[in-house]
GROMACS .gro file of C-alpha atoms in nm:
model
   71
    1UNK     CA    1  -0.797   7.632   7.850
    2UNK     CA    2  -0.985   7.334   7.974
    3UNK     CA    3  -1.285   7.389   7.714
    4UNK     CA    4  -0.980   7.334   7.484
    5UNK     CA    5  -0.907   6.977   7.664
    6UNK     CA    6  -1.244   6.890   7.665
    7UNK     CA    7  -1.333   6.908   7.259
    8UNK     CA    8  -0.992   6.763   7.211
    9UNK     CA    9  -1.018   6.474   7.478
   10UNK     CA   10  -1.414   6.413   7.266
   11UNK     CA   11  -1.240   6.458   6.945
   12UNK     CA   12  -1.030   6.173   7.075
   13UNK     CA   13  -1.293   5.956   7.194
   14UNK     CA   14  -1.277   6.034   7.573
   15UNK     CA   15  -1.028   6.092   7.856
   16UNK     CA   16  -0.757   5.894   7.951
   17UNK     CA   17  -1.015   5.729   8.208
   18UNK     CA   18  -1.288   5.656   8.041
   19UNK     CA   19  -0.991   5.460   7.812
   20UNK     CA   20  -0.861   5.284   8.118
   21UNK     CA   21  -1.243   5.222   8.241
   22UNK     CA   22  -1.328   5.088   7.864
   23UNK     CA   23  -1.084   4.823   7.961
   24UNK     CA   24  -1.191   4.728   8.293
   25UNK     CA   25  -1.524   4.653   8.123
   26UNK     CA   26  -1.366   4.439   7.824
   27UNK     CA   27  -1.186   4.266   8.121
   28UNK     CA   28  -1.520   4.199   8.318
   29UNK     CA   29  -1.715   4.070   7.992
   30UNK     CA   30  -1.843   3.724   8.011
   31UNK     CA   31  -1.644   3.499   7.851
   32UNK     CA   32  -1.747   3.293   7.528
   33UNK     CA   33  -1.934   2.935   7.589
   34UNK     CA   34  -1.726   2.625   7.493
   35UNK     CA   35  -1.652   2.482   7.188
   36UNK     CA   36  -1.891   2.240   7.060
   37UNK     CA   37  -1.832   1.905   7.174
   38UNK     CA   38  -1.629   1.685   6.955
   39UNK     CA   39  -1.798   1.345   6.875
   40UNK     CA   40  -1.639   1.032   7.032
   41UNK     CA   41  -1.467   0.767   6.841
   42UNK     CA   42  -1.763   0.562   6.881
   43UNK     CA   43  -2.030   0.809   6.746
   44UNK     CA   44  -1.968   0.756   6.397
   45UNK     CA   45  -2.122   0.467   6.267
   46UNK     CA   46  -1.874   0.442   5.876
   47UNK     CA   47  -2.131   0.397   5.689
   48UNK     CA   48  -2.119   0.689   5.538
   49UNK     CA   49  -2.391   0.885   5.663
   50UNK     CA   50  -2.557   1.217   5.460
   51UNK     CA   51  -2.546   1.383   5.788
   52UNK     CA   52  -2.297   1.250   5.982
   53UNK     CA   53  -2.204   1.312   6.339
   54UNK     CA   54  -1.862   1.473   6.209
   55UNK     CA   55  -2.030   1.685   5.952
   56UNK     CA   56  -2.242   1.843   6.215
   57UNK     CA   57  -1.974   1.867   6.447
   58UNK     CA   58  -1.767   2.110   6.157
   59UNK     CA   59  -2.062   2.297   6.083
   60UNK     CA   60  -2.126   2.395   6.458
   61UNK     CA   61  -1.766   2.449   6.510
   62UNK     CA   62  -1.714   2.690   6.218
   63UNK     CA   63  -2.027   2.895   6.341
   64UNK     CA   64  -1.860   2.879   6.676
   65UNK     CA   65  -1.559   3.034   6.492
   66UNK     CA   66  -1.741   3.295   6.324
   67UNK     CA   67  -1.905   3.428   6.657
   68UNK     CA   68  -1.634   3.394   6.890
   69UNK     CA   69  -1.336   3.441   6.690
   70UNK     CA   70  -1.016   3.433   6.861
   71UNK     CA   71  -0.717   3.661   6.858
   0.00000   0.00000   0.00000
């Protein structure tokens, strides 16, 4: 009977403890850097800029997004 338990427990993707140790591990991970930094009032000069401080800001923060999604 415990051959059974074993192809159904690998069937199932593993024991109830290598579940619980799966989670332990997701729970050590390292966590994601911060954000980018957002650009202070002063940074942006208004003169309307082709690359301006803002526009990099939103590009690096939507990358950020995309690798480190949340939820």
């Amino acid at each position: 009977m415990a051959a059974t338990t074993t192809t159904i427990e690998a069937k199932r993707g593993g024991s109830i403890d290598d579940k619980e140790e799966q989670e332990q591990t997701k729970e050590k991970a390292i966590p994601p850097p911060p954000p980018p930094e957002k650009p202070e009032p002063g940074d942006c000069c208004g003169s309307g800029c082709v690359r301006c401080v803002w526009d990099v800001y939103y590009e690096e923060l939507e990358d950020y997004n995309k690798t480190y999604p949340t939820g």
